[in-house]
Coordinates of C-alpha atoms in Angstrom, one line a residue:
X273 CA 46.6 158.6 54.9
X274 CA 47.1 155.2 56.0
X275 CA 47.8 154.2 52.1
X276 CA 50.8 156.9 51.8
X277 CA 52.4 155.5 54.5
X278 CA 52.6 152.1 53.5
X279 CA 53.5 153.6 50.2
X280 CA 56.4 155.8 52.0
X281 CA 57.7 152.5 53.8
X282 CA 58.0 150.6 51.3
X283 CA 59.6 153.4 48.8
X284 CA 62.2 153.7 52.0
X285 CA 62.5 149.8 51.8
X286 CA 63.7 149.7 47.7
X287 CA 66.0 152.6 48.4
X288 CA 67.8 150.8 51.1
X289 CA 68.0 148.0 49.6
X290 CA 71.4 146.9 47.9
X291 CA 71.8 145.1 44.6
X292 CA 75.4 144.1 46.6
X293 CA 73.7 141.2 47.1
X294 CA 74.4 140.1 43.1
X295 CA 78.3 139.3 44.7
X296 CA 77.2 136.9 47.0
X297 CA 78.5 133.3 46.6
X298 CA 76.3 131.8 49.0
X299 CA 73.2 130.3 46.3
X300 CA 70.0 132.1 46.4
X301 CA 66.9 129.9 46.0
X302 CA 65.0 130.6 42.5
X303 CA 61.1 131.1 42.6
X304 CA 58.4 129.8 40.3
X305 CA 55.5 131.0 41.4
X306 CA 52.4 129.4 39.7
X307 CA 48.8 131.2 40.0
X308 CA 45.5 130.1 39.1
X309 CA 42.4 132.1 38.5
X310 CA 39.1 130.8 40.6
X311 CA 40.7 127.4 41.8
X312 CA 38.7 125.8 44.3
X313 CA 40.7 124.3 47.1
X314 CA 39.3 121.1 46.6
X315 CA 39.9 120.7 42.7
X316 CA 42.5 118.6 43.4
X317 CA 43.8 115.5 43.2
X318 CA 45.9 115.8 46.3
X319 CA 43.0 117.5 48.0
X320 CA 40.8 114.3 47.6
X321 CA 38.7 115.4 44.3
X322 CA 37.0 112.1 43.6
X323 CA 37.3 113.0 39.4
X324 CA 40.0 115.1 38.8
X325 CA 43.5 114.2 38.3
X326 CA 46.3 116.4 38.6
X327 CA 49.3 114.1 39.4
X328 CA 51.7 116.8 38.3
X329 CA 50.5 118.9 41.4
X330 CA 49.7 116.8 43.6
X331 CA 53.9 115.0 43.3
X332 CA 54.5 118.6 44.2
X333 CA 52.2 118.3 47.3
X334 CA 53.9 114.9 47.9
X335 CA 56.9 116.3 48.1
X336 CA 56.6 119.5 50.3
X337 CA 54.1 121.1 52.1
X338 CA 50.3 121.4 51.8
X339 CA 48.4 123.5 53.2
X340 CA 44.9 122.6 54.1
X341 CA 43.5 125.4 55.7
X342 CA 44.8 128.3 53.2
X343 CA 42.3 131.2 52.3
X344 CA 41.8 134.5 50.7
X345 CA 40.9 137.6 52.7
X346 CA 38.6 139.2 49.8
X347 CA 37.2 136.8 47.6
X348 CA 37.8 138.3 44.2
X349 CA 40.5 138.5 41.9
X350 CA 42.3 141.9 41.8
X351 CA 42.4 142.6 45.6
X352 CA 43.7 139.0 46.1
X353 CA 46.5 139.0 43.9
X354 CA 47.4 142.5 45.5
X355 CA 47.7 141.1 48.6
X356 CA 49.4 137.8 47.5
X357 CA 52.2 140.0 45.9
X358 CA 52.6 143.0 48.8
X359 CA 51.5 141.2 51.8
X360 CA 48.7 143.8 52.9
X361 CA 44.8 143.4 53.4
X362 CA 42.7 145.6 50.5
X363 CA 41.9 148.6 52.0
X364 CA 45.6 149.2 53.0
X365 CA 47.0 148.3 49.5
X366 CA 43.9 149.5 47.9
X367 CA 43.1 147.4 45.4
X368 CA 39.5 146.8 46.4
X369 CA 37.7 145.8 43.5
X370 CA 38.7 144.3 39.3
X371 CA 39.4 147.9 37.9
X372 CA 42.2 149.3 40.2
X373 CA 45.8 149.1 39.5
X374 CA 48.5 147.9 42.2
X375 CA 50.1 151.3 43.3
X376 CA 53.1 151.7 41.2
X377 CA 54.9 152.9 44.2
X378 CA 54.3 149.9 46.6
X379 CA 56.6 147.3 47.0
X380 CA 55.7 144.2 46.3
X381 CA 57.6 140.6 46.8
X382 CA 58.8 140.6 43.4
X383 CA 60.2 144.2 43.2
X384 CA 61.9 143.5 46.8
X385 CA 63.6 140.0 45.4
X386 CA 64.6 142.5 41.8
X387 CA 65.9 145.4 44.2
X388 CA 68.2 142.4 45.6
X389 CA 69.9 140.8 42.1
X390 CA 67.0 139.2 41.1
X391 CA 65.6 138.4 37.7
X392 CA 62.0 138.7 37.3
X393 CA 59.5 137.8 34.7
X394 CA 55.6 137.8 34.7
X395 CA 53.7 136.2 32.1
X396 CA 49.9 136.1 31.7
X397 CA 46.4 137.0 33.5
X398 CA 48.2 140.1 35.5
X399 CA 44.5 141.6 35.7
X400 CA 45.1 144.4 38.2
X401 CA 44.0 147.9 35.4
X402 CA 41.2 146.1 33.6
X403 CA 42.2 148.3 30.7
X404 CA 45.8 148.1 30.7
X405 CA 48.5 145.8 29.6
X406 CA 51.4 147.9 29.9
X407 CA 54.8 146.7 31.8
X408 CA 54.6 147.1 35.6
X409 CA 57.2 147.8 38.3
X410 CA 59.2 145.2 39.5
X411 CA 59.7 142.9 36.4
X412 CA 62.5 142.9 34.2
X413 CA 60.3 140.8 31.4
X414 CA 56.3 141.3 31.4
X415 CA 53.7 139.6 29.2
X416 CA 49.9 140.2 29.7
X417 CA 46.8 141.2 28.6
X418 CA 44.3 143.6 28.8
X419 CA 41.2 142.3 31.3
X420 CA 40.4 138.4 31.6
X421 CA 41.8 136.8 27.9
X422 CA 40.7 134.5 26.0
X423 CA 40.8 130.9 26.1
X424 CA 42.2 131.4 22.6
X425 CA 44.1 133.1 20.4
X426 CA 44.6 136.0 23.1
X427 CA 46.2 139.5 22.2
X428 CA 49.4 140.2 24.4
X429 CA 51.5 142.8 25.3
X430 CA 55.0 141.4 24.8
X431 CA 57.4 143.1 27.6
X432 CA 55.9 146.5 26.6
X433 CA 57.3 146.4 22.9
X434 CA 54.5 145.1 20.7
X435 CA 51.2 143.2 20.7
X436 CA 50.6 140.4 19.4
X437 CA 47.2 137.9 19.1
X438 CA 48.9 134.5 20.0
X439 CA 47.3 131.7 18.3
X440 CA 46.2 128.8 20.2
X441 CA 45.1 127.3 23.8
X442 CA 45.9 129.9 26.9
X443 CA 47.5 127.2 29.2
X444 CA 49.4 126.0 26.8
X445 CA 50.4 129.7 25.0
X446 CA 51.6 130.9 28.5
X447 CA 54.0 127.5 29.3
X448 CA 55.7 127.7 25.9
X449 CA 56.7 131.4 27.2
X450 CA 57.4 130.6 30.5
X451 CA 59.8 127.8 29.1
X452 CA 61.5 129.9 26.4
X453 CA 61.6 133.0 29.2
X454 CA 63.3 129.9 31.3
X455 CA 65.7 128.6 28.5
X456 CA 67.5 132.1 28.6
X457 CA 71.0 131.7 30.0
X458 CA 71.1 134.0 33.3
X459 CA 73.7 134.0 35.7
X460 CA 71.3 136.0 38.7
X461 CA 68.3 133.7 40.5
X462 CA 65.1 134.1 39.4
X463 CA 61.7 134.9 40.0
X464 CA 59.0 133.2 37.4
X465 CA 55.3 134.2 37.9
X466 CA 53.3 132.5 36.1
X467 CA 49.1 133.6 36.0
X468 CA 46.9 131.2 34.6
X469 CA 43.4 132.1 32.8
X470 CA 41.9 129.2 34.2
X471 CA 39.9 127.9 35.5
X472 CA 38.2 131.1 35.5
X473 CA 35.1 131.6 33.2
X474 CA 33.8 131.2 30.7
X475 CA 35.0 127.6 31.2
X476 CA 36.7 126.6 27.8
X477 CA 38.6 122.9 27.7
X478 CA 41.5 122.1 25.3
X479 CA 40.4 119.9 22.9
X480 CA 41.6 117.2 24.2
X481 CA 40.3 117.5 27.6
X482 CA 36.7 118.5 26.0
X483 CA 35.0 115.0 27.2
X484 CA 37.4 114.2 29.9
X485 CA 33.9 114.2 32.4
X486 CA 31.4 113.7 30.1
X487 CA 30.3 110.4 31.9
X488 CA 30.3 112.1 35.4
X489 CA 27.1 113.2 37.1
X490 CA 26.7 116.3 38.5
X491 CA 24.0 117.6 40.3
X492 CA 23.3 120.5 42.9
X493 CA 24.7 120.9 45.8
X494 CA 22.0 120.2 48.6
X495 CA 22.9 123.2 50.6
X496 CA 21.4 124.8 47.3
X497 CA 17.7 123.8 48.9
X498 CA 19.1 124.5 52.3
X499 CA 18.1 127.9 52.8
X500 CA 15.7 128.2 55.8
X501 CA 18.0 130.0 58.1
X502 CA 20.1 131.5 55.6
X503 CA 19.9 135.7 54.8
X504 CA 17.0 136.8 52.6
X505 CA 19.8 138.5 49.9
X506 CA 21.1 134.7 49.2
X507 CA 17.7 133.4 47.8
X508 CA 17.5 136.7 45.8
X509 CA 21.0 135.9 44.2
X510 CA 19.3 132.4 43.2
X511 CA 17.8 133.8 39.4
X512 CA 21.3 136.2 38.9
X513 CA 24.0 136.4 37.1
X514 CA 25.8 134.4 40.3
X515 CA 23.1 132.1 41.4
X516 CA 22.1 128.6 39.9
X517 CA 19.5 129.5 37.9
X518 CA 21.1 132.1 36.1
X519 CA 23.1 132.1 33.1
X520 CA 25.9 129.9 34.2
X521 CA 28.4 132.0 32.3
X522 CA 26.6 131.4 29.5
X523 CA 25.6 127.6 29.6
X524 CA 22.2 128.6 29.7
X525 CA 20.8 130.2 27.1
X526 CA 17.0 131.0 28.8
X527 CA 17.2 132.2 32.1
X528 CA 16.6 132.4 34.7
X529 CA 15.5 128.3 35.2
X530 CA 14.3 127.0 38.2
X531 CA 13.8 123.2 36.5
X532 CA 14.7 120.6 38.2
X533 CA 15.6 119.5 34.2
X534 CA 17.8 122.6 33.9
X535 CA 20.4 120.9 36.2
X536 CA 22.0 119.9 32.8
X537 CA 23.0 123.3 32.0
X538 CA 24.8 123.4 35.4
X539 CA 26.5 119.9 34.9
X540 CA 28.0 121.3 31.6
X541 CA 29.6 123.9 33.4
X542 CA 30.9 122.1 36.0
X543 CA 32.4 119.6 34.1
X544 CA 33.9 122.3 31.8
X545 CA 35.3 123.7 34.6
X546 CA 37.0 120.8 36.1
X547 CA 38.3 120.3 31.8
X548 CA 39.9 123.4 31.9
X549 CA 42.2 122.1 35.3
X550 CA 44.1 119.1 33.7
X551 CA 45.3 121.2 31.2
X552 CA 46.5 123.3 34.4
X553 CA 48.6 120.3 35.4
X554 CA 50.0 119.6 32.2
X555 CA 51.5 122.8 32.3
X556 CA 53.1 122.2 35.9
X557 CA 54.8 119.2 34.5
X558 CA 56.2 120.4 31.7
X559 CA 58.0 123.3 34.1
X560 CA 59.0 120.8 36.5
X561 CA 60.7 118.7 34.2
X562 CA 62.6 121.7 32.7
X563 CA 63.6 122.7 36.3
X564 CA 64.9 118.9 36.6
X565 CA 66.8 118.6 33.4
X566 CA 68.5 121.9 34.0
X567 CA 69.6 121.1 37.8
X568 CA 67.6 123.2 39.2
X569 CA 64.1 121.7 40.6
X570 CA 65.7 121.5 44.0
X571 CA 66.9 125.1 44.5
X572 CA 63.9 126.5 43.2
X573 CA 60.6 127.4 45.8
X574 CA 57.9 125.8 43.5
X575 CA 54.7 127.7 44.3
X576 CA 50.9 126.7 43.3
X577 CA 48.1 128.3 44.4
X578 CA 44.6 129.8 43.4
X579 CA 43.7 133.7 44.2
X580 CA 40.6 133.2 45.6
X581 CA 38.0 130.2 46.0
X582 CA 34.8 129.7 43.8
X583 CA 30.9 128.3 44.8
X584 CA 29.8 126.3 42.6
X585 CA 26.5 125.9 43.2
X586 CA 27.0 125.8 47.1
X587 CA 24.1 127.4 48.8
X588 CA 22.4 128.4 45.5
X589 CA 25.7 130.4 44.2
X590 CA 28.2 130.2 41.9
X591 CA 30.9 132.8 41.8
X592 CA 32.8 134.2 44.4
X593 CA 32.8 137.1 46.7
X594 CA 31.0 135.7 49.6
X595 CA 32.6 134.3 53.1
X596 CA 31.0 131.2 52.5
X597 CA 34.1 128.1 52.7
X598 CA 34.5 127.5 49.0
X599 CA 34.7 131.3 48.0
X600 CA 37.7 131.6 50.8
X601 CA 39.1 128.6 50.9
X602 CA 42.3 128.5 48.4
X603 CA 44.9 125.3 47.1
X604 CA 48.5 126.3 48.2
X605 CA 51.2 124.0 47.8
X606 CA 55.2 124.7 48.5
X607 CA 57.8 122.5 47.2
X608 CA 61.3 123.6 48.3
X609 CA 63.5 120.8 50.3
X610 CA 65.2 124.0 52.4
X611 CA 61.8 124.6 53.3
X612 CA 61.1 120.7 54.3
X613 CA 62.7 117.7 53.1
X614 CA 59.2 115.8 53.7
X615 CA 55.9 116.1 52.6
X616 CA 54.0 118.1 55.3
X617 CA 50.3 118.4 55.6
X618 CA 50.0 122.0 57.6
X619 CA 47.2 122.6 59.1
X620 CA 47.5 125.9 60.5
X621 CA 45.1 128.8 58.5
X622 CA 47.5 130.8 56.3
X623 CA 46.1 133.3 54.1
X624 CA 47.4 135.2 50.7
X625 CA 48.9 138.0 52.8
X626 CA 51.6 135.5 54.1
X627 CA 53.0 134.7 50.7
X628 CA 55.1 138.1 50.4
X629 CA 57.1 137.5 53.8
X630 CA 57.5 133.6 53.6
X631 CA 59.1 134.1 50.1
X632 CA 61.2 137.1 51.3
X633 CA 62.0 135.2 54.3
X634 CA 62.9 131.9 52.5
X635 CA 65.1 134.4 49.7
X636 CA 67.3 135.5 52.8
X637 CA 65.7 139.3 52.4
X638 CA 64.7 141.4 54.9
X639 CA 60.3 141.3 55.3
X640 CA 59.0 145.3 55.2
X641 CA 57.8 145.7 58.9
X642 CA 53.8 146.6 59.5
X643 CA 53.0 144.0 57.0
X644 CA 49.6 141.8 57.9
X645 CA 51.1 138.7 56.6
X646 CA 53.5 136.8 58.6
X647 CA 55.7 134.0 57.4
X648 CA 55.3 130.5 58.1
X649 CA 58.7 129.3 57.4
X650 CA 58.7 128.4 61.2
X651 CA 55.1 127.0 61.2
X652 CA 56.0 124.5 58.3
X653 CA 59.7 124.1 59.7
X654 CA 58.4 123.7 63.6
X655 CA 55.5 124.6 64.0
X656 CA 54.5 128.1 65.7
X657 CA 52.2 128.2 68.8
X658 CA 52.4 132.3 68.5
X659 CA 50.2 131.4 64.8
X660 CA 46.9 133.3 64.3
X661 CA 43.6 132.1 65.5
X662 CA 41.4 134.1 63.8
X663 CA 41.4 136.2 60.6
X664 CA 39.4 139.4 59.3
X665 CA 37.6 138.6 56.1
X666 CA 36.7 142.0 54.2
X667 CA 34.0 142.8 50.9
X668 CA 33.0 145.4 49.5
X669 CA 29.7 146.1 47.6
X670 CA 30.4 146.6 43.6
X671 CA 27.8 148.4 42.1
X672 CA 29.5 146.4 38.2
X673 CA 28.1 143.1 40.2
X674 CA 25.4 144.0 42.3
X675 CA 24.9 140.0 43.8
X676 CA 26.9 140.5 47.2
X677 CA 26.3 143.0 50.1
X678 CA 29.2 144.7 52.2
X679 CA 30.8 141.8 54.2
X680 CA 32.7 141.9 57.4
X681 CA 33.4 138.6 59.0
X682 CA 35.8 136.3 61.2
X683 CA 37.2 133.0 61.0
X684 CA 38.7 131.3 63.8
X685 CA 39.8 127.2 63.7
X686 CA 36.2 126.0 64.4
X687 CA 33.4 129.1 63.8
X688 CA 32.5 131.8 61.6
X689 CA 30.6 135.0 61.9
X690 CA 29.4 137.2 59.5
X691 CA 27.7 140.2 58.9
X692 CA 26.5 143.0 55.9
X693 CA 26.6 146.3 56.9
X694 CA 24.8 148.8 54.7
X695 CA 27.4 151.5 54.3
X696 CA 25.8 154.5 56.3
X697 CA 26.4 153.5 59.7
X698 CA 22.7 152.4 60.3
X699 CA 22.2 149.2 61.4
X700 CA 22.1 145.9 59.0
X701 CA 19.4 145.1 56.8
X702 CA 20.8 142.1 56.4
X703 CA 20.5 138.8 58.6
X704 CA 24.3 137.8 60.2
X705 CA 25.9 134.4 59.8
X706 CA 26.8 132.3 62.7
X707 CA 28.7 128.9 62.0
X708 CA 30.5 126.1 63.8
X709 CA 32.7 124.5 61.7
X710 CA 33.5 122.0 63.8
X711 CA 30.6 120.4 63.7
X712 CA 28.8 121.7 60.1
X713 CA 31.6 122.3 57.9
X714 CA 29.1 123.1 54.6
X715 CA 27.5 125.1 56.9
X716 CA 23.7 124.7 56.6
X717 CA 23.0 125.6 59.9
X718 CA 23.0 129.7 60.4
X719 CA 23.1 129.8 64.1
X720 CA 23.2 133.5 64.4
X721 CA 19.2 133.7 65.5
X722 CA 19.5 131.0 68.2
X723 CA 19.0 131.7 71.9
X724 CA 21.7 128.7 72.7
X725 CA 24.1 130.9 70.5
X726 CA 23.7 133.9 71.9
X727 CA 27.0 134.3 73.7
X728 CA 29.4 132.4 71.0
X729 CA 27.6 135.4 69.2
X730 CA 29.1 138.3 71.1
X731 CA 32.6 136.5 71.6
X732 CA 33.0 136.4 67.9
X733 CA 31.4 140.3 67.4
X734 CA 34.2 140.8 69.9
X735 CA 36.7 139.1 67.9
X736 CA 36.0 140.8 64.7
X737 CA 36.1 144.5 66.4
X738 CA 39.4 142.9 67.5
X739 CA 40.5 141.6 64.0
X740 CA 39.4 145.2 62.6
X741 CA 42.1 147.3 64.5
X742 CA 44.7 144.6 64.4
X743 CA 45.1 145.5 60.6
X744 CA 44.3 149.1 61.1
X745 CA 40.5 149.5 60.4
X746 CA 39.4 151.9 62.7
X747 CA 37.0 154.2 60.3
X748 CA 35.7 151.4 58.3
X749 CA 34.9 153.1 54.6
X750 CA 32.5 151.1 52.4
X751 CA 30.2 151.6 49.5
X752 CA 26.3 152.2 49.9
X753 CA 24.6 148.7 49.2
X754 CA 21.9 149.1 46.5
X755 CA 20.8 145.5 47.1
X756 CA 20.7 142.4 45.2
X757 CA 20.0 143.2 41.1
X758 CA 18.7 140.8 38.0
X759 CA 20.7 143.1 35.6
X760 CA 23.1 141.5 34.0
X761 CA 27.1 143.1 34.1
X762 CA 28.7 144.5 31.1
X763 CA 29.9 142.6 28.4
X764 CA 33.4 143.7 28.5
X765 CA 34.1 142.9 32.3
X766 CA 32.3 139.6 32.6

């Protein structure tokens, strides 16, 4: 119910909207809007990564604003990009886990901006319809691929007319279209989203980038043998296909591997990880510097951001999926001088449902109303003492990767609480998570179990049965948890 009628605002919002707009002389800004798959918030230059360097994106940051408290409000790839692109949490959209499609009939940011005299293209990792590749609403001109790619010679659907294996490195593959999709002589604004592969897995560098760390050690991350207080279910993820000494995506070969000596396998992936990025910020400059030899780097909203976060190795994990910082925590950077003329560091918490209304906002459209994003023109611009607080965070059990429980959580500015409810209305088999952030930002210390806790406890139980019915939860539907398995997931969805 709640689903068709979000789907029956939003049908009522294209119809009234008028492509009169295409007369206007005032100039509409253009949008590139850059996604990355899996970027942690902190793989960065500009984000103070002490071996990466990504000047391309970080001028970007130096140049408008960066957002240091941005995060994802389900870890995972699907539901976050639905959310980036319509605004809405997961179970309102629906796209709750990698194998549903957006909903044909819900607007989304792009469609809105093409309703309006837009142009709109999307080229690359689409990866909502794990199956499909086929054009989707709301773009004039639509490349993809069926499921994650390749890091090579990927098969894409080109704008629905044929398909075509593409020889050569993704990053690279997907800038060379994006710049010839540019090129074209237009006389509407534009809309340009770009979806990277990386640095999703399995990590693959260019060939140049190949040895780029090969000198850097990398070893665990002690929070991974900080585990006293932490649930049971996280040091039974430890052998799995998302704990540390698991298969690593395939870095190691004989698992699981519990050696202190099998810390190689895990630097290798880390590093190739981190390989796959530069190639990342290659791309950005070579789009920025077709925006600047064209005129047109200043009227364009320059967007860069990551879907979701990524552990690597944090508490025993790697993956996603968990509430844990790195798996929420997202890079988003905005360079537009209409939006500020100087770099601004915001430090406000933002989260992917905001993108659809700041860029409709920005764009001079109307926002849909009942949205759970809100736009932070006037929190950049400003600042906004009516900004949120606190945010709902919201998992759901996948039986195709049994390695996370149910979660339902809350972040405010300086705590975090947790919990995994089974699914049938009984109580939790799990232990809750109680941080302060304030004071243990890797959060090491679950203070969920302590006495001296125990009232911060029920403020923020109270705060997430707040944060529940603010974006309409009031039957909260889940999946049955089936508990943390060894198997490993199917070849094709990996």
């Amino acid at each position: 119910m709640r689903f068709a009628l979000f789907c029956a605002l939003f049908v009522g919002v294209l119809t009234t909207e008028s492509r009169a707009d295409e007369s206007s002389s005032a100039p509409r800004p253009n949008v590139l809007f850059i996604l990355c798959d899996d970027l942690r918030w902190d793989s960065l230059g500009c984000a103070g990564h002490p071996h990466l360097k990504t000047p391309h994106i970080d001028k970007l940051a130096s140049e408008g604003a960066f957002f240091a408290n941005a995060f994802c409000t389900t870890s995972l790839c699907s539901p976050s990009r639905a959310s980036i692109l319509s605004g809405l949490y997961a179970h309102t959209h629906g796209v709750t886990n990698n194998f549903t499609e957006f909903p044909t009939e819900m607007a989304s940011f792009p469609r809105l901006l093409q309703n309006a005299g837009y142009e709109t293209a999307y080229i690359g990792k689409w990866h909502m319809g794990e199956n499909n590749d086929e054009k989707r609403p709301g773009f004039d001109y639509f490349v993809t691929h069926k499921g994650q790619g390749k890091y090579f010679d990927t098969e894409f659907n080109m704008d629905g007319q044929r398909r075509e294996v593409v020889p050569g490195y993704y990053t690279t593959v997907v800038t060379d279209m994006a710049e010839k999709w540019l090129k074209q002589p237009r006389t509407k604004p534009w809309v340009l989203m770009l979806g990277h592969k990386a640095p999703h897995s399995f990590y693959t560098a260019e060939e140049k980038y190949q040895q780029a760390f090969d000198k850097v050690e990398v070893k665990y991350p002690d929070t991974a043998f900080a585990l006293e207080t932490q649930p049971k279910w996280i040091k039974e993820r430890l052998p799995t296909w998302h704990g540390i000494y698991g298969p690593l995506f395939d870095f190691r070969k004989k698992f699981p591997d519990d050696r202190p000596e099998a810390v190689a396998d895990f630097a290798k992936m880390i590093r190739s990880y981190w390989s796959t990025i530069l190639s990342v910020d290659d791309s950005v400059g070579r789009l920025v510097q077709h925006l600047k030899q064209t005129g047109q780097f200043d009227n364009t909203i320059v967007v860069f951001m990551g879907d979701n976060g990524l552990l690597n190795g944090e508490h025993g994990m790697v993956d996603k999926r968990t509430m844990h910082e790195p798996s929420i925590r997202i890079p988003l950077i905005v360079r537009y001088p209409a939006l500020t003329a100087q770099p601004k560091r915001v430090t406000g918490m933002v989260l992917t449902e905001d993108i659809a209304p700041s860029l409709l906002e920005l764009c001079g459209r109307p926002v849909p109303a009942n949205l759970h994003g809100r736009s932070w023109k006037k929190l950049v611009q400003s600042g906004d003492p009516t900004w949120r607080r606190s945010f709902l965070y919201h998992y759901n059990y996948e039986k195709q990767f049994p390695y996370t429980p149910n979660i339902r959580g809350v972040r405010t500015e300086d705590w975090k609480y947790s919990h995994y409810p089974h699914g049938d209305g009984q109580p939790d088999r799990h232990l809750a998570e109680l941080y302060d952030l304030k004071n243990d930002p890797d959060e090491r210390h679950n203070l969920v179990a302590d006495p001296r806790y125990a009232s911060r406890l029920k403020e923020m139980q109270a705060e997430l049965a707040r944060v529940l019915v603010e974006v309409g939860i009031t039957e909260d539907k889940m999946p049955l948890d089936e508990g943390i398995k060894q198997q490993l997931p199917d070849q094709k969805i990996r």
